[in-house]
mmCIF file of C-alpha atoms in Angstrom:
data_model
loop_
_atom_site.group_PDB
_atom_site.id
_atom_site.type_symbol
_atom_site.label_atom_id
_atom_site.label_comp_id
_atom_site.label_asym_id
_atom_site.label_seq_id
_atom_site.Cartn_x
_atom_site.Cartn_y
_atom_site.Cartn_z
ATOM 1 C CA UNK A 1 5.143 -8.925 -2.089
ATOM 2 C CA UNK A 2 2.734 -8.598 -4.947
ATOM 3 C CA UNK A 3 -1.004 -8.093 -5.334
ATOM 4 C CA UNK A 4 -2.603 -11.444 -6.108
ATOM 5 C CA UNK A 5 -6.233 -10.367 -6.159
ATOM 6 C CA UNK A 6 -8.323 -7.193 -6.116
ATOM 7 C CA UNK A 7 -11.907 -7.677 -5.000
ATOM 8 C CA UNK A 8 -14.994 -5.550 -4.411
ATOM 9 C CA UNK A 9 -18.620 -5.131 -5.468
ATOM 10 C CA UNK A 10 -20.626 -2.000 -6.353
ATOM 11 C CA UNK A 11 -23.712 -3.360 -4.578
ATOM 12 C CA UNK A 12 -23.127 -4.193 -0.953
ATOM 13 C CA UNK A 13 -23.721 -7.823 -0.043
ATOM 14 C CA UNK A 14 -23.581 -9.201 -3.570
ATOM 15 C CA UNK A 15 -20.781 -11.478 -4.724
ATOM 16 C CA UNK A 16 -17.270 -10.206 -4.129
ATOM 17 C CA UNK A 17 -15.765 -10.266 -7.618
ATOM 18 C CA UNK A 18 -12.208 -9.958 -8.937
ATOM 19 C CA UNK A 19 -10.988 -6.878 -10.808
ATOM 20 C CA UNK A 20 -7.890 -6.298 -12.907
ATOM 21 C CA UNK A 21 -7.426 -2.763 -11.595
ATOM 22 C CA UNK A 22 -8.911 -0.314 -9.130
ATOM 23 C CA UNK A 23 -8.518 3.405 -8.610
ATOM 24 C CA UNK A 24 -7.896 4.347 -4.989
ATOM 25 C CA UNK A 25 -8.932 7.845 -3.955
ATOM 26 C CA UNK A 26 -8.943 9.465 -0.542
ATOM 27 C CA UNK A 27 -12.397 7.932 -0.035
ATOM 28 C CA UNK A 28 -11.305 4.421 -0.958
ATOM 29 C CA UNK A 29 -11.760 2.150 -4.004
ATOM 30 C CA UNK A 30 -13.803 3.828 -6.742
ATOM 31 C CA UNK A 31 -17.045 1.910 -7.311
ATOM 32 C CA UNK A 32 -16.904 -0.133 -4.122
ATOM 33 C CA UNK A 33 -20.270 -0.455 -2.320
ATOM 34 C CA UNK A 34 -21.799 2.586 -3.989
ATOM 35 C CA UNK A 35 -25.234 0.952 -3.630
ATOM 36 C CA UNK A 36 -26.996 -1.128 -1.007
ATOM 37 C CA UNK A 37 -30.346 -2.743 -0.371
ATOM 38 C CA UNK A 38 -32.652 -1.436 2.324
ATOM 39 C CA UNK A 39 -35.326 -3.217 4.326
ATOM 40 C CA UNK A 40 -37.897 -0.449 4.614
ATOM 41 C CA UNK A 41 -39.878 -2.272 7.295
ATOM 42 C CA UNK A 42 -36.962 -2.302 9.733
ATOM 43 C CA UNK A 43 -35.120 0.762 8.431
ATOM 44 C CA UNK A 44 -31.897 -1.202 8.034
ATOM 45 C CA UNK A 45 -29.264 -1.832 5.407
ATOM 46 C CA UNK A 46 -29.282 -5.506 4.441
ATOM 47 C CA UNK A 47 -26.376 -7.526 5.831
ATOM 48 C CA UNK A 48 -24.958 -10.563 4.075
ATOM 49 C CA UNK A 49 -24.701 -12.510 7.322
ATOM 50 C CA UNK A 50 -28.508 -12.299 7.640
ATOM 51 C CA UNK A 51 -29.165 -12.616 3.887
ATOM 52 C CA UNK A 52 -26.545 -15.070 2.602
ATOM 53 C CA UNK A 53 -28.321 -15.601 -0.738
ATOM 54 C CA UNK A 54 -27.216 -12.082 -1.714
ATOM 55 C CA UNK A 55 -23.889 -13.564 -2.831
ATOM 56 C CA UNK A 56 -25.739 -15.435 -5.577
ATOM 57 C CA UNK A 57 -26.070 -12.041 -7.300
ATOM 58 C CA UNK A 58 -23.214 -10.567 -9.336
ATOM 59 C CA UNK A 59 -23.237 -6.779 -9.771
ATOM 60 C CA UNK A 60 -21.372 -4.586 -12.260
ATOM 61 C CA UNK A 61 -21.273 -0.778 -12.305
ATOM 62 C CA UNK A 62 -19.850 0.630 -15.515
ATOM 63 C CA UNK A 63 -20.409 3.892 -17.410
ATOM 64 C CA UNK A 64 -23.451 4.707 -15.278
ATOM 65 C CA UNK A 65 -25.152 1.354 -15.867
ATOM 66 C CA UNK A 66 -25.826 -0.992 -12.958
ATOM 67 C CA UNK A 67 -26.174 -4.598 -14.115
ATOM 68 C CA UNK A 68 -27.024 -7.448 -11.763
ATOM 69 C CA UNK A 69 -27.055 -11.160 -12.592
ATOM 70 C CA UNK A 70 -29.502 -13.020 -10.361
ATOM 71 C CA UNK A 71 -30.309 -16.735 -10.638
ATOM 72 C CA UNK A 72 -32.186 -17.074 -13.927
ATOM 73 C CA UNK A 73 -32.260 -13.397 -14.890
ATOM 74 C CA UNK A 74 -30.287 -10.202 -15.416
ATOM 75 C CA UNK A 75 -31.567 -6.728 -14.558
ATOM 76 C CA UNK A 76 -29.812 -3.572 -15.630
ATOM 77 C CA UNK A 77 -30.282 0.097 -16.297
ATOM 78 C CA UNK A 78 -29.322 3.561 -15.141
ATOM 79 C CA UNK A 79 -30.257 4.118 -11.470
ATOM 80 C CA UNK A 80 -32.612 7.102 -11.404
ATOM 81 C CA UNK A 81 -32.650 9.297 -8.280
ATOM 82 C CA UNK A 82 -36.134 9.528 -6.782
ATOM 83 C CA UNK A 83 -35.326 12.499 -4.574
ATOM 84 C CA UNK A 84 -36.222 10.441 -1.500
ATOM 85 C CA UNK A 85 -33.460 10.492 1.080
ATOM 86 C CA UNK A 86 -33.532 8.155 4.056
ATOM 87 C CA UNK A 87 -31.546 7.593 7.217
ATOM 88 C CA UNK A 88 -31.176 3.921 8.024
ATOM 89 C CA UNK A 89 -29.314 1.766 10.498
ATOM 90 C CA UNK A 90 -26.064 0.152 9.474
ATOM 91 C CA UNK A 91 -24.378 -1.868 12.237
ATOM 92 C CA UNK A 92 -25.601 0.558 14.878
ATOM 93 C CA UNK A 93 -24.806 3.812 13.102
ATOM 94 C CA UNK A 94 -26.854 6.013 10.793
ATOM 95 C CA UNK A 95 -26.264 5.785 7.031
ATOM 96 C CA UNK A 96 -27.676 8.421 4.681
ATOM 97 C CA UNK A 97 -28.940 7.125 1.354
ATOM 98 C CA UNK A 98 -30.957 8.217 -1.642
ATOM 99 C CA UNK A 99 -33.512 5.711 -2.904
ATOM 100 C CA UNK A 100 -33.124 5.084 -6.633
ATOM 101 C CA UNK A 101 -35.644 3.840 -9.166
ATOM 102 C CA UNK A 102 -35.164 0.922 -11.540
ATOM 103 C CA UNK A 103 -35.734 -2.828 -11.831
ATOM 104 C CA UNK A 104 -33.477 -3.923 -8.966
ATOM 105 C CA UNK A 105 -35.847 -3.493 -6.016
ATOM 106 C CA UNK A 106 -38.483 -5.771 -7.526
ATOM 107 C CA UNK A 107 -35.907 -8.354 -8.602
ATOM 108 C CA UNK A 108 -34.243 -8.532 -5.195
ATOM 109 C CA UNK A 109 -37.591 -8.512 -3.378
ATOM 110 C CA UNK A 110 -38.528 -11.618 -5.354
ATOM 111 C CA UNK A 111 -35.132 -13.211 -4.765
ATOM 112 C CA UNK A 112 -35.140 -12.571 -1.017
ATOM 113 C CA UNK A 113 -38.837 -13.071 -0.365
ATOM 114 C CA UNK A 114 -39.563 -9.673 1.175
ATOM 115 C CA UNK A 115 -39.721 -6.054 0.058
ATOM 116 C CA UNK A 116 -36.481 -4.134 -0.311
ATOM 117 C CA UNK A 117 -35.433 -0.879 -1.957
ATOM 118 C CA UNK A 118 -32.187 0.080 -3.672
ATOM 119 C CA UNK A 119 -30.290 2.955 -2.114
ATOM 120 C CA UNK A 120 -27.238 4.889 -3.208
ATOM 121 C CA UNK A 121 -24.817 6.214 -0.613
ATOM 122 C CA UNK A 122 -24.901 9.992 -0.331
ATOM 123 C CA UNK A 123 -21.294 9.982 0.822
ATOM 124 C CA UNK A 124 -18.482 7.454 0.240
ATOM 125 C CA UNK A 125 -18.176 4.941 3.052
ATOM 126 C CA UNK A 126 -21.777 5.182 4.253
ATOM 127 C CA UNK A 127 -22.173 1.394 4.116
ATOM 128 C CA UNK A 128 -18.561 0.359 4.689
ATOM 129 C CA UNK A 129 -17.784 -1.376 7.963
ATOM 130 C CA UNK A 130 -14.509 0.015 9.297
ATOM 131 C CA UNK A 131 -11.919 1.574 7.004
ATOM 132 C CA UNK A 132 -12.276 1.809 3.226
ATOM 133 C CA UNK A 133 -9.507 -0.678 2.335
ATOM 134 C CA UNK A 134 -8.873 -4.149 3.737
ATOM 135 C CA UNK A 135 -5.796 -6.339 3.278
ATOM 136 C CA UNK A 136 -5.347 -10.085 3.581
ATOM 137 C CA UNK A 137 -2.245 -12.203 2.995
ATOM 138 C CA UNK A 138 -1.595 -15.610 1.477
ATOM 139 C CA UNK A 139 0.471 -16.483 4.565
ATOM 140 C CA UNK A 140 -2.551 -16.069 6.818
ATOM 141 C CA UNK A 141 -4.803 -18.001 4.445
ATOM 142 C CA UNK A 142 -2.361 -20.924 4.462
ATOM 143 C CA UNK A 143 -2.460 -21.069 8.253
ATOM 144 C CA UNK A 144 -6.243 -20.968 8.239
ATOM 145 C CA UNK A 145 -6.408 -23.695 5.583
ATOM 146 C CA UNK A 146 -4.265 -25.905 7.820
ATOM 147 C CA UNK A 147 -6.667 -25.298 10.716
ATOM 148 C CA UNK A 148 -9.825 -26.211 8.764
ATOM 149 C CA UNK A 149 -8.263 -28.919 6.612
ATOM 150 C CA UNK A 150 -9.085 -27.391 3.224
ATOM 151 C CA UNK A 151 -8.358 -24.353 1.067
ATOM 152 C CA UNK A 152 -10.200 -21.175 2.048
ATOM 153 C CA UNK A 153 -10.903 -18.618 -0.680
ATOM 154 C CA UNK A 154 -10.135 -15.040 0.261
ATOM 155 C CA UNK A 155 -13.521 -13.938 -1.151
ATOM 156 C CA UNK A 156 -15.084 -15.204 2.099
ATOM 157 C CA UNK A 157 -13.436 -12.230 3.798
ATOM 158 C CA UNK A 158 -14.358 -9.668 1.121
ATOM 159 C CA UNK A 159 -10.999 -7.923 1.403
ATOM 160 C CA UNK A 160 -9.976 -5.304 -1.133
ATOM 161 C CA UNK A 161 -6.523 -6.784 -1.654
ATOM 162 C CA UNK A 162 -5.010 -10.228 -1.266
ATOM 163 C CA UNK A 163 -1.235 -9.907 -1.008
ATOM 164 C CA UNK A 164 1.106 -12.744 -1.899
ATOM 165 C CA UNK A 165 3.527 -12.727 1.009
ATOM 166 C CA UNK A 166 5.533 -15.785 -0.025
ATOM 167 C CA UNK A 167 6.985 -17.685 2.923
ATOM 168 C CA UNK A 168 6.346 -14.903 5.447
ATOM 169 C CA UNK A 169 4.940 -15.821 8.847
ATOM 170 C CA UNK A 170 1.134 -16.104 9.134
ATOM 171 C CA UNK A 171 -0.542 -12.844 10.092
ATOM 172 C CA UNK A 172 2.478 -10.778 9.137
ATOM 173 C CA UNK A 173 -0.075 -8.046 8.390
ATOM 174 C CA UNK A 174 -0.570 -7.541 12.136
ATOM 175 C CA UNK A 175 2.896 -5.974 12.192
ATOM 176 C CA UNK A 176 1.810 -3.386 9.615
ATOM 177 C CA UNK A 177 -0.564 -1.538 11.949
ATOM 178 C CA UNK A 178 0.491 2.108 12.030
ATOM 179 C CA UNK A 179 2.652 1.699 8.909
ATOM 180 C CA UNK A 180 2.162 2.662 5.272
ATOM 181 C CA UNK A 181 1.976 0.041 2.527
ATOM 182 C CA UNK A 182 2.721 0.846 -1.086
ATOM 183 C CA UNK A 183 0.237 -0.794 -3.470
ATOM 184 C CA UNK A 184 1.018 -0.137 -7.113
ATOM 185 C CA UNK A 185 0.771 3.655 -7.544
ATOM 186 C CA UNK A 186 -1.089 4.174 -4.245
ATOM 187 C CA UNK A 187 -0.195 4.125 -0.561
ATOM 188 C CA UNK A 188 -2.422 3.097 2.337
ATOM 189 C CA UNK A 189 -2.018 3.541 6.077
ATOM 190 C CA UNK A 190 -2.857 0.395 8.026
ATOM 191 C CA UNK A 191 -5.061 1.146 11.006
ATOM 192 C CA UNK A 192 -6.157 -2.024 12.808
ATOM 193 C CA UNK A 193 -7.000 -5.744 12.602
ATOM 194 C CA UNK A 194 -10.443 -6.572 11.170
ATOM 195 C CA UNK A 195 -13.009 -8.240 13.469
ATOM 196 C CA UNK A 196 -14.944 -11.051 11.782
ATOM 197 C CA UNK A 197 -18.484 -12.422 12.021
ATOM 198 C CA UNK A 198 -20.235 -15.635 10.981
ATOM 199 C CA UNK A 199 -20.546 -14.554 7.331
ATOM 200 C CA UNK A 200 -17.082 -16.084 6.771
ATOM 201 C CA UNK A 201 -18.658 -19.528 7.275
ATOM 202 C CA UNK A 202 -20.675 -19.110 4.068
ATOM 203 C CA UNK A 203 -19.574 -20.200 0.620
ATOM 204 C CA UNK A 204 -18.804 -16.967 -1.324
ATOM 205 C CA UNK A 205 -20.724 -18.171 -4.407
ATOM 206 C CA UNK A 206 -23.751 -20.041 -3.050
ATOM 207 C CA UNK A 207 -24.151 -18.430 0.357
ATOM 208 C CA UNK A 208 -24.549 -21.825 2.011
ATOM 209 C CA UNK A 209 -22.718 -22.386 5.289
ATOM 210 C CA UNK A 210 -20.164 -25.071 4.608
ATOM 211 C CA UNK A 211 -17.065 -24.549 6.769
ATOM 212 C CA UNK A 212 -16.750 -23.435 10.390
ATOM 213 C CA UNK A 213 -14.165 -20.797 9.610
ATOM 214 C CA UNK A 214 -15.074 -18.489 12.475
ATOM 215 C CA UNK A 215 -14.729 -21.272 15.046
ATOM 216 C CA UNK A 216 -11.341 -22.238 13.615
ATOM 217 C CA UNK A 217 -10.156 -18.636 13.753
ATOM 218 C CA UNK A 218 -11.517 -18.276 17.260
ATOM 219 C CA UNK A 219 -9.179 -21.033 18.384
ATOM 220 C CA UNK A 220 -6.092 -18.923 17.755
ATOM 221 C CA UNK A 221 -7.204 -15.398 16.737
ATOM 222 C CA UNK A 222 -9.557 -14.505 19.595
ATOM 223 C CA UNK A 223 -8.890 -11.550 21.856
ATOM 224 C CA UNK A 224 -10.895 -8.765 23.467
ATOM 225 C CA UNK A 225 -14.116 -10.671 22.680
ATOM 226 C CA UNK A 226 -13.443 -10.462 18.929
ATOM 227 C CA UNK A 227 -12.013 -12.774 16.267
ATOM 228 C CA UNK A 228 -9.558 -10.983 13.952
ATOM 229 C CA UNK A 229 -8.336 -11.776 10.461
ATOM 230 C CA UNK A 230 -6.652 -9.316 8.088
ATOM 231 C CA UNK A 231 -6.224 -5.564 8.576
ATOM 232 C CA UNK A 232 -7.959 -2.437 7.375
ATOM 233 C CA UNK A 233 -6.457 0.768 6.068
ATOM 234 C CA UNK A 234 -7.160 4.245 4.721
ATOM 235 C CA UNK A 235 -5.750 5.721 1.522
ATOM 236 C CA UNK A 236 -2.904 8.132 2.234
ATOM 237 C CA UNK A 237 -1.760 8.583 -1.378
ATOM 238 C CA UNK A 238 -4.254 7.981 -4.236
ATOM 239 C CA UNK A 239 -3.403 6.055 -7.372
ATOM 240 C CA UNK A 240 -4.182 3.134 -9.639
ATOM 241 C CA UNK A 241 -3.535 -0.404 -8.433
ATOM 242 C CA UNK A 242 -3.441 -3.487 -10.639
ATOM 243 C CA UNK A 243 -3.395 -7.227 -10.104
ATOM 244 C CA UNK A 244 0.238 -8.325 -10.176
ATOM 245 C CA UNK A 245 1.556 -4.947 -9.003
ATOM 246 C CA UNK A 246 4.260 -4.896 -6.383
ATOM 247 C CA UNK A 247 3.414 -4.155 -2.749
ATOM 248 C CA UNK A 248 5.869 -3.093 -0.069
ATOM 249 C CA UNK A 249 6.036 -1.629 3.413
ATOM 250 C CA UNK A 250 7.192 1.980 3.335
ATOM 251 C CA UNK A 251 10.251 2.926 5.331
ATOM 252 C CA UNK A 252 9.936 5.139 8.351
#
């Protein structure tokens, strides 16, 4: 196996972009979902499934500068802590954030049509659903493409790693649960299949719903009232991982 794609975004909900390398620490991929947008009125972290136009924004977080390309404009700067800490709802659990100052809140409020604030996670994983790393395979994507009658880009699933599994059986990753996978210099422990929601029906660039991916998956990947695709994992041995690196199941 080899790593075909590495994907993440520093601002939760914005477009899932490709990266040449990523550093995995015990807390997960460095720079992944360090920031999020908050609806102050409801006290909730914004979810892509409810705000699909978020994927029209492309975020970069480099050397302390957060840059975001929105349709027709780019906003960037150094996020400045305001000292205001908030507890907000994220998929039914409490996330602790610090509100930061800068041009992003106004830009996203205009883009979305209602007032939002930009928050920074006080602790890694505050706005990560499930485990810090997710894995998807080309074998599973091929099966899904056959079901829907067209290619399906892995960015719809916002997984950290897409693994080229050659001619392996679809959903070979299900067999990795409880096992360690070597990814470049790092090792992750696979924990469980990933439940999916309707966000996978949306185009990963425009946000428009264009393919009934969830329904197709539900036809053959439905159990325990959930639809599963891919697996999640935690980092058991930190290290750098690059696109094209080898991946392998650890013995034992």
